[in-house]
Coordinates of C-alpha atoms in Angstrom, one line a residue:
X1 CA 225.8 -76.4 9.6
X2 CA 224.2 -79.4 8.0
X3 CA 220.7 -78.6 6.6
X4 CA 217.7 -80.1 8.5
X5 CA 214.5 -81.4 6.9
X6 CA 211.5 -79.7 8.5
X7 CA 207.8 -80.3 7.7
X8 CA 205.8 -77.1 8.1
X9 CA 202.0 -76.9 8.2
X10 CA 200.7 -73.5 7.3
X11 CA 197.5 -71.8 6.5
X12 CA 197.0 -71.1 2.8
X13 CA 194.2 -69.0 1.3
X14 CA 191.9 -70.9 -1.0
X15 CA 188.9 -69.1 -2.7
X16 CA 187.2 -67.4 0.3
X17 CA 188.7 -69.5 3.0
X18 CA 192.0 -70.8 4.3
X19 CA 193.1 -74.4 4.5
X20 CA 196.0 -76.2 6.1
X21 CA 198.9 -77.1 3.7
X22 CA 202.1 -79.1 4.3
X23 CA 205.5 -78.2 3.0
X24 CA 208.9 -79.9 3.6
X25 CA 211.9 -77.6 3.7
X26 CA 215.6 -78.0 3.9
X27 CA 216.9 -75.4 6.4
X28 CA 220.4 -74.4 7.3
X29 CA 220.6 -72.5 10.5
X30 CA 224.1 -71.2 11.3
X31 CA 222.7 -68.2 13.2
X32 CA 221.2 -70.4 15.9
X33 CA 223.3 -71.3 18.9
X34 CA 224.7 -74.9 19.0
X35 CA 222.1 -77.4 20.1
X36 CA 219.1 -75.1 19.5
X37 CA 215.9 -76.8 18.3
X38 CA 215.0 -75.4 14.8
X39 CA 211.4 -76.6 15.1
X40 CA 211.0 -75.0 18.5
X41 CA 212.5 -71.8 17.1
X42 CA 210.1 -71.7 14.2
X43 CA 207.1 -72.4 16.5
X44 CA 208.2 -69.7 18.9
X45 CA 208.3 -67.1 16.1
X46 CA 205.1 -68.3 14.6
X47 CA 203.1 -68.2 17.8
X48 CA 204.7 -65.0 19.2
X49 CA 202.5 -63.7 22.1
X50 CA 200.0 -66.5 21.5
X51 CA 199.3 -69.7 23.6
X52 CA 200.2 -72.9 21.8
X53 CA 198.3 -76.2 21.7
X54 CA 195.1 -75.0 23.3
X55 CA 192.7 -77.4 25.0
X56 CA 189.4 -76.4 23.6
X57 CA 185.7 -77.3 24.3
X58 CA 183.9 -76.4 21.1
X59 CA 180.1 -75.8 21.7
X60 CA 178.2 -76.1 18.4
X61 CA 174.7 -74.8 18.0
X62 CA 173.5 -77.1 15.2
X63 CA 170.5 -74.8 14.6
X64 CA 172.7 -71.8 14.0
X65 CA 173.5 -70.3 10.6
X66 CA 170.2 -71.4 9.1
X67 CA 171.1 -75.0 10.2
X68 CA 174.6 -75.0 8.7
X69 CA 176.7 -74.3 11.8
X70 CA 177.8 -77.9 12.3
X71 CA 178.9 -78.3 8.7
X72 CA 180.7 -74.9 8.8
X73 CA 182.6 -75.9 11.9
X74 CA 183.6 -79.4 10.6
X75 CA 184.7 -78.2 7.2
X76 CA 186.1 -74.7 7.8
X77 CA 187.2 -74.5 11.5
X78 CA 188.2 -78.0 12.7
X79 CA 190.9 -78.6 10.1
X80 CA 192.7 -75.4 11.2
X81 CA 192.5 -76.2 14.9
X82 CA 193.7 -79.8 14.4
X83 CA 196.6 -78.6 12.2
X84 CA 197.8 -76.3 15.0
X85 CA 197.8 -79.2 17.5
X86 CA 194.9 -78.0 19.6
X87 CA 193.1 -80.7 21.5
X88 CA 189.3 -80.5 20.8
X89 CA 186.2 -81.9 22.5
X90 CA 182.8 -81.0 20.9
X91 CA 179.4 -80.5 22.6
X92 CA 176.2 -79.9 20.7
X93 CA 173.4 -77.8 22.1
X94 CA 170.0 -79.4 22.0
X95 CA 167.7 -76.6 23.1
X96 CA 167.7 -73.0 24.2
X97 CA 169.9 -72.3 27.2
X98 CA 171.6 -75.7 26.9
X99 CA 175.0 -74.0 26.8
X100 CA 174.3 -72.5 30.2
X101 CA 174.1 -76.0 31.6
X102 CA 177.3 -77.1 29.7
X103 CA 179.3 -74.2 31.0
X104 CA 178.0 -74.6 34.6
X105 CA 179.2 -78.2 34.6
X106 CA 182.4 -78.0 32.6
X107 CA 185.6 -79.6 34.1
X108 CA 187.9 -76.7 34.5
X109 CA 191.0 -79.0 34.6
X110 CA 190.3 -80.2 31.0
X111 CA 190.2 -77.0 29.1
X112 CA 191.7 -73.5 28.7
X113 CA 189.3 -72.3 26.0
X114 CA 185.6 -72.4 25.2
X115 CA 185.0 -71.8 21.5
X116 CA 181.3 -71.1 20.5
X117 CA 180.6 -72.4 16.9
X118 CA 177.5 -70.3 16.7
X119 CA 176.0 -66.9 16.6
X120 CA 176.1 -64.5 19.6
X121 CA 173.6 -66.5 21.6
X122 CA 175.9 -69.2 22.8
X123 CA 178.7 -66.9 24.1
X124 CA 175.9 -65.2 26.1
X125 CA 174.8 -68.6 27.5
X126 CA 178.4 -69.7 28.3
X127 CA 179.2 -66.5 30.2
X128 CA 176.1 -66.8 32.3
X129 CA 176.6 -70.6 32.9
X130 CA 180.1 -69.8 34.2
X131 CA 178.7 -67.0 36.3
X132 CA 176.3 -69.4 38.1
X133 CA 179.1 -71.8 39.2
X134 CA 180.2 -71.9 42.8
X135 CA 183.8 -71.7 41.6
X136 CA 183.1 -68.8 39.1
X137 CA 186.2 -66.8 40.0
X138 CA 188.4 -69.8 39.1
X139 CA 186.3 -70.4 35.9
X140 CA 186.7 -66.8 34.7
X141 CA 190.3 -66.8 35.6
X142 CA 191.2 -69.9 33.6
X143 CA 188.9 -70.0 30.6
X144 CA 189.1 -67.9 27.5
X145 CA 185.7 -67.5 25.8
X146 CA 185.7 -67.0 22.0
X147 CA 183.5 -67.4 18.9
X148 CA 183.8 -69.3 15.7
X149 CA 181.3 -67.4 13.5
X150 CA 178.9 -70.1 12.4
X151 CA 175.6 -68.2 13.2
X152 CA 173.5 -65.4 11.7
X153 CA 174.8 -62.8 14.2
X154 CA 178.6 -63.0 14.7
X155 CA 179.4 -59.7 16.4
X156 CA 181.9 -61.2 18.8
X157 CA 184.0 -62.6 16.0
X158 CA 183.9 -59.5 13.9
X159 CA 184.9 -57.3 16.9
X160 CA 187.5 -59.6 18.4
X161 CA 188.9 -61.7 15.4
X162 CA 188.2 -59.0 12.9
X163 CA 186.3 -61.4 10.6
X164 CA 183.0 -63.2 10.1
X165 CA 184.7 -66.0 8.1
X166 CA 184.9 -69.2 10.1
X167 CA 188.2 -70.4 8.8
X168 CA 190.0 -67.1 9.3
X169 CA 188.4 -66.9 12.8
X170 CA 189.8 -70.3 13.6
X171 CA 193.3 -69.2 12.6
X172 CA 192.8 -66.1 14.7
X173 CA 191.7 -68.3 17.7
X174 CA 195.1 -70.1 17.3
X175 CA 197.2 -67.0 16.9
X176 CA 195.4 -64.4 19.0
X177 CA 196.4 -62.6 22.2
X178 CA 194.6 -63.4 25.5
X179 CA 193.1 -60.3 27.0
X180 CA 190.5 -59.3 29.5
X181 CA 187.3 -57.4 28.6
X182 CA 184.6 -55.8 30.6
X183 CA 181.2 -57.3 31.0
X184 CA 177.9 -55.7 31.8
X185 CA 175.7 -56.9 34.6
X186 CA 171.9 -56.7 34.2
X187 CA 169.4 -56.6 37.1
X188 CA 165.6 -56.7 36.9
X189 CA 163.1 -57.3 39.7
X190 CA 162.0 -60.7 38.4
X191 CA 165.4 -62.5 38.5
X192 CA 168.2 -60.5 40.1
X193 CA 167.9 -62.0 43.6
X194 CA 168.6 -65.4 42.1
X195 CA 171.2 -64.5 39.6
X196 CA 171.7 -61.2 37.8
X197 CA 172.5 -61.8 34.1
X198 CA 175.8 -60.9 32.4
X199 CA 175.9 -59.3 29.0
X200 CA 178.9 -59.1 26.8
X201 CA 177.5 -57.3 23.7
X202 CA 174.5 -54.9 24.1
X203 CA 171.2 -54.0 25.6
X204 CA 168.5 -52.2 23.7
X205 CA 165.0 -50.8 24.1
X206 CA 162.7 -49.2 21.6
X207 CA 163.0 -49.4 17.8
X208 CA 166.1 -51.7 17.7
X209 CA 164.8 -54.1 20.4
X210 CA 161.5 -54.6 18.7
X211 CA 163.1 -54.9 15.3
X212 CA 165.5 -57.6 16.6
X213 CA 163.1 -59.8 18.6
X214 CA 159.8 -59.2 16.7
X215 CA 161.3 -60.2 13.3
X216 CA 162.5 -63.6 14.5
X217 CA 159.7 -65.2 12.5
X218 CA 161.4 -64.0 9.3
X219 CA 164.9 -65.1 10.3
X220 CA 165.2 -66.9 7.0
X221 CA 165.7 -63.5 5.4
X222 CA 169.1 -63.1 7.1
X223 CA 170.3 -59.6 8.2
X224 CA 167.6 -58.0 5.9
X225 CA 164.9 -58.9 8.4
X226 CA 166.4 -56.6 11.0
X227 CA 166.9 -53.7 8.6
X228 CA 163.3 -54.2 7.4
X229 CA 162.0 -54.1 11.0
X230 CA 164.0 -50.9 11.9
X231 CA 162.8 -49.1 8.7
X232 CA 159.2 -50.1 9.5
X233 CA 159.3 -48.8 13.1
X234 CA 161.3 -45.6 12.2
X235 CA 158.8 -44.7 9.4
X236 CA 156.0 -45.1 12.0
X237 CA 157.9 -42.8 14.3
X238 CA 157.0 -45.0 17.2
X239 CA 157.8 -43.6 20.7
X240 CA 159.0 -45.6 23.7
X241 CA 158.6 -43.3 26.7
X242 CA 160.7 -44.1 29.8
X243 CA 162.9 -42.6 32.5
X244 CA 166.7 -43.1 32.1
X245 CA 169.3 -42.4 34.8
X246 CA 173.0 -42.7 34.0
X247 CA 176.4 -42.6 35.5
X248 CA 178.5 -40.7 33.0
X249 CA 182.1 -41.4 32.2
X250 CA 182.2 -39.0 29.2
X251 CA 179.0 -37.1 28.6
X252 CA 179.7 -34.9 25.5
X253 CA 180.9 -36.1 22.2
X254 CA 184.1 -34.1 22.7
X255 CA 184.7 -35.7 26.1
X256 CA 184.0 -39.1 24.6
X257 CA 186.6 -38.5 21.8
X258 CA 189.2 -37.6 24.4
X259 CA 188.4 -40.7 26.5
X260 CA 188.7 -42.9 23.4
X261 CA 192.0 -41.5 22.2
X262 CA 193.6 -41.6 25.7
X263 CA 192.8 -45.3 26.1
X264 CA 193.6 -46.3 22.6
X265 CA 196.9 -44.4 22.4
X266 CA 198.0 -45.8 25.7
X267 CA 197.4 -49.3 24.3
X268 CA 199.3 -48.6 21.0
X269 CA 202.3 -47.3 23.0
X270 CA 202.3 -50.4 25.2
X271 CA 201.9 -52.7 22.2
X272 CA 204.9 -51.2 20.3
X273 CA 207.2 -50.8 23.3
X274 CA 206.5 -54.0 25.3
X275 CA 204.7 -56.5 23.1
X276 CA 206.1 -59.5 25.0
X277 CA 204.1 -58.5 28.1
X278 CA 200.8 -59.4 26.3
X279 CA 201.0 -63.0 27.4
X280 CA 201.1 -61.9 31.0
X281 CA 197.7 -60.0 30.5
X282 CA 199.5 -56.7 30.6
X283 CA 197.6 -55.4 27.6
X284 CA 193.9 -55.4 26.8
X285 CA 193.9 -53.6 23.5
X286 CA 192.6 -50.3 25.0
X287 CA 194.8 -49.7 28.0
X288 CA 197.7 -51.1 30.0
X289 CA 196.3 -53.9 32.2
X290 CA 197.5 -54.3 35.7
X291 CA 198.9 -57.9 36.1
X292 CA 196.5 -58.5 39.0
X293 CA 193.6 -58.4 36.6
X294 CA 194.6 -61.8 35.3
X295 CA 193.3 -63.3 38.6
X296 CA 189.5 -63.0 39.0
X297 CA 188.4 -62.8 42.7
X298 CA 184.9 -63.4 44.1
X299 CA 184.8 -59.7 45.2
X300 CA 185.0 -58.8 41.4
X301 CA 181.4 -60.0 41.1
X302 CA 180.1 -57.7 43.8
X303 CA 177.7 -55.1 42.4
X304 CA 178.7 -51.5 43.0
X305 CA 175.0 -50.4 42.5
X306 CA 172.6 -53.1 43.8
X307 CA 169.1 -52.7 42.4
X308 CA 167.4 -52.5 45.8
X309 CA 169.5 -49.4 46.8
X310 CA 167.7 -47.2 44.3
X311 CA 169.2 -44.7 41.9
X312 CA 172.5 -43.2 43.4
X313 CA 172.6 -39.4 43.9
X314 CA 175.5 -38.9 41.5
X315 CA 173.6 -40.4 38.5
X316 CA 172.1 -37.9 36.1
X317 CA 168.5 -38.2 34.7
X318 CA 168.4 -37.7 30.9
X319 CA 165.9 -35.0 30.0
X320 CA 162.3 -36.2 30.0
X321 CA 161.8 -34.2 26.8
X322 CA 164.0 -36.8 25.1
X323 CA 163.1 -39.9 27.1
X324 CA 159.3 -39.3 26.7
X325 CA 159.9 -39.3 23.0
X326 CA 162.5 -42.0 22.8
X327 CA 163.1 -43.8 19.5
X328 CA 166.3 -45.8 20.0
X329 CA 168.1 -46.7 23.3
X330 CA 171.2 -48.8 22.7
X331 CA 174.2 -49.6 25.0
X332 CA 177.1 -51.8 24.0
X333 CA 180.6 -53.0 24.7
X334 CA 181.7 -54.2 21.3
X335 CA 182.0 -52.1 18.1
X336 CA 180.0 -54.4 15.9
X337 CA 176.5 -55.7 16.6
X338 CA 176.4 -57.6 13.3
X339 CA 178.9 -58.2 10.5
X340 CA 177.9 -55.0 8.6
X341 CA 176.6 -52.9 11.5
X342 CA 179.3 -50.8 13.3
X343 CA 176.9 -49.4 16.0
X344 CA 179.5 -48.6 18.7
X345 CA 182.6 -47.4 16.8
X346 CA 184.2 -46.0 20.0
X347 CA 183.8 -49.2 22.0
X348 CA 186.9 -50.4 23.8
X349 CA 187.6 -53.8 25.4
X350 CA 188.4 -52.8 29.0
X351 CA 188.0 -49.0 29.5
X352 CA 185.5 -49.5 32.3
X353 CA 182.6 -48.0 30.3
X354 CA 179.9 -49.0 27.8
X355 CA 178.8 -46.8 24.9
X356 CA 175.3 -45.2 24.9
X357 CA 173.4 -44.2 21.8
X358 CA 170.0 -42.5 22.0
X359 CA 167.7 -41.0 19.4
X360 CA 164.5 -38.9 19.5
X361 CA 161.5 -40.4 17.7
X362 CA 160.5 -36.9 16.6
X363 CA 163.6 -36.7 14.4
X364 CA 162.3 -36.2 10.8
X365 CA 162.5 -39.3 8.5
X366 CA 164.6 -37.2 6.2
X367 CA 167.3 -37.0 9.0
X368 CA 166.8 -40.6 10.3
X369 CA 167.3 -42.1 6.9
X370 CA 171.0 -40.9 6.5
X371 CA 171.6 -41.9 10.2
X372 CA 170.5 -45.5 9.6
X373 CA 172.3 -45.6 6.2
X374 CA 175.6 -44.7 8.1
X375 CA 175.5 -47.7 10.4
X376 CA 177.9 -49.7 8.3
X377 CA 180.5 -47.0 8.5
X378 CA 179.9 -46.1 12.2
X379 CA 179.5 -42.4 11.3
X380 CA 175.9 -42.2 12.6
X381 CA 177.2 -41.3 16.1
X382 CA 178.7 -38.1 14.7
X383 CA 175.2 -36.8 13.6
X384 CA 173.9 -33.9 15.8
X385 CA 170.5 -35.8 16.3
X386 CA 172.3 -38.8 17.9
X387 CA 173.2 -38.7 21.6
X388 CA 176.5 -40.6 22.1
X389 CA 178.1 -40.9 25.5
X390 CA 180.4 -43.2 27.6
X391 CA 178.7 -44.5 30.8
X392 CA 179.6 -46.9 33.6
X393 CA 176.0 -47.7 34.7
X394 CA 172.4 -46.8 34.0
X395 CA 168.7 -47.5 35.0
X396 CA 165.9 -47.5 32.5
X397 CA 162.3 -47.5 33.7
X398 CA 159.7 -48.1 30.9
X399 CA 156.5 -46.1 30.9
X400 CA 154.7 -48.4 28.5
X401 CA 153.2 -51.9 29.0
X402 CA 153.7 -53.5 25.6
X403 CA 157.3 -53.8 24.5
X404 CA 160.6 -55.6 25.5
X405 CA 164.3 -55.4 26.1
X406 CA 166.8 -57.2 23.9
X407 CA 170.0 -58.2 25.7
X408 CA 172.7 -59.9 23.5
X409 CA 169.9 -60.7 21.2
X410 CA 167.8 -62.4 23.9
X411 CA 164.3 -61.3 24.9
X412 CA 164.2 -59.8 28.4
X413 CA 161.1 -58.7 30.3
X414 CA 159.6 -55.2 30.1
X415 CA 160.4 -54.0 33.7
X416 CA 163.0 -51.6 35.2
X417 CA 166.5 -52.6 34.0
X418 CA 169.6 -51.6 35.8
X419 CA 173.1 -52.3 34.3
X420 CA 176.6 -51.7 35.4
X421 CA 180.1 -52.5 34.1
X422 CA 182.0 -55.4 35.7
X423 CA 185.6 -54.5 34.8
X424 CA 188.0 -57.0 33.1
X425 CA 185.9 -60.0 34.1
X426 CA 186.0 -62.1 30.9
X427 CA 189.1 -63.5 29.2
X428 CA 188.8 -63.7 25.5
X429 CA 191.1 -63.7 22.4
X430 CA 191.8 -60.5 20.5
X431 CA 193.7 -60.3 17.2
X432 CA 196.7 -58.1 17.8
X433 CA 195.5 -57.6 21.4
X434 CA 192.7 -55.1 20.4
X435 CA 189.3 -54.8 18.8
X436 CA 188.9 -54.4 15.1
X437 CA 189.9 -50.9 13.9
X438 CA 186.7 -48.9 13.5
X439 CA 188.4 -45.8 12.1
X440 CA 186.5 -43.8 14.8

């Protein structure tokens, strides 16, 4: 029972961040079996359900976060990762879509994690770069894709790590649970025959799309530019006529609530009763995951609804009275689309659906104002003027010639867009095995 001297490195809060600190302790451990390794025991308890000593490729967008992304990564994230004994290689993007090339050429034997020190654009590029690989099934099986929030839009980190603070996100990366989340596959006539495009966050058309893309020139304003654009378009009561066909999973708000509670409660039960199974990918944060999900197969990339097959007979057309007067069309897979915008409070990581939100441009400004002001709380979806459903696929056919789609914050062409869920395709890191609690 002689005491042992053990040096512990731990994360300590300092001002708004956390930093690594060192402490030497004298520890007596009579409760351990003879010959047990005290250091190993401490590490085992500290990293319960998390993978230790990750091999990480960090992709830094030096233009992100108003040009501060590199400095943020070096000062706030890297010390935490190094203190936890992660091995790190760093790559810097030099132009738009450079991360697609990096992911397409990455050596799968060298890494188990890709961390995007950026906004949401680099995770989008990485996922699509992996998708274009000939060995994509192996790539999606092996690599976890996560975000260190160093950009202006950090929805992935807020949703998955529960924070937009880079140092806290780095700690979450080190201590989080590996889980599989659904992706969404986008097809449009101009590119789908080469490669459809994968989306992890959202697709939007109408007021939100134009507010996002058409305010890029005032990006220096930060999040206010987006809010300004939305307010401007809503006050104009701009309409975006289209036809929309959907495959519903939960059409009414009551059905959606039941779907949400069923999947969330199943997860909570699994987490409490069998938390040690998380490492085996048995839990996603919204439902019990079949162990076979941990292995991605080439057949998992096969589209259920190819674009050339037309609209299936079991899809429903949303009433033209609404779609001819469309204001907002927004579909998403993560609860937050920005640090303070909880647009999809019922989103779940792997429930096989995406959330759909639609508004009518004819809604009076006196009713739209409280809806937009409720975005930070996520209570906008409860308003009677807001259509809110769970869907597994949709097709949107624009009836105008001058607009655009925004997919994960990227500008997409104005042509028919068809999207479907690709279940449990992407491995990521979730704090406590689930998305941030939205109090939905």
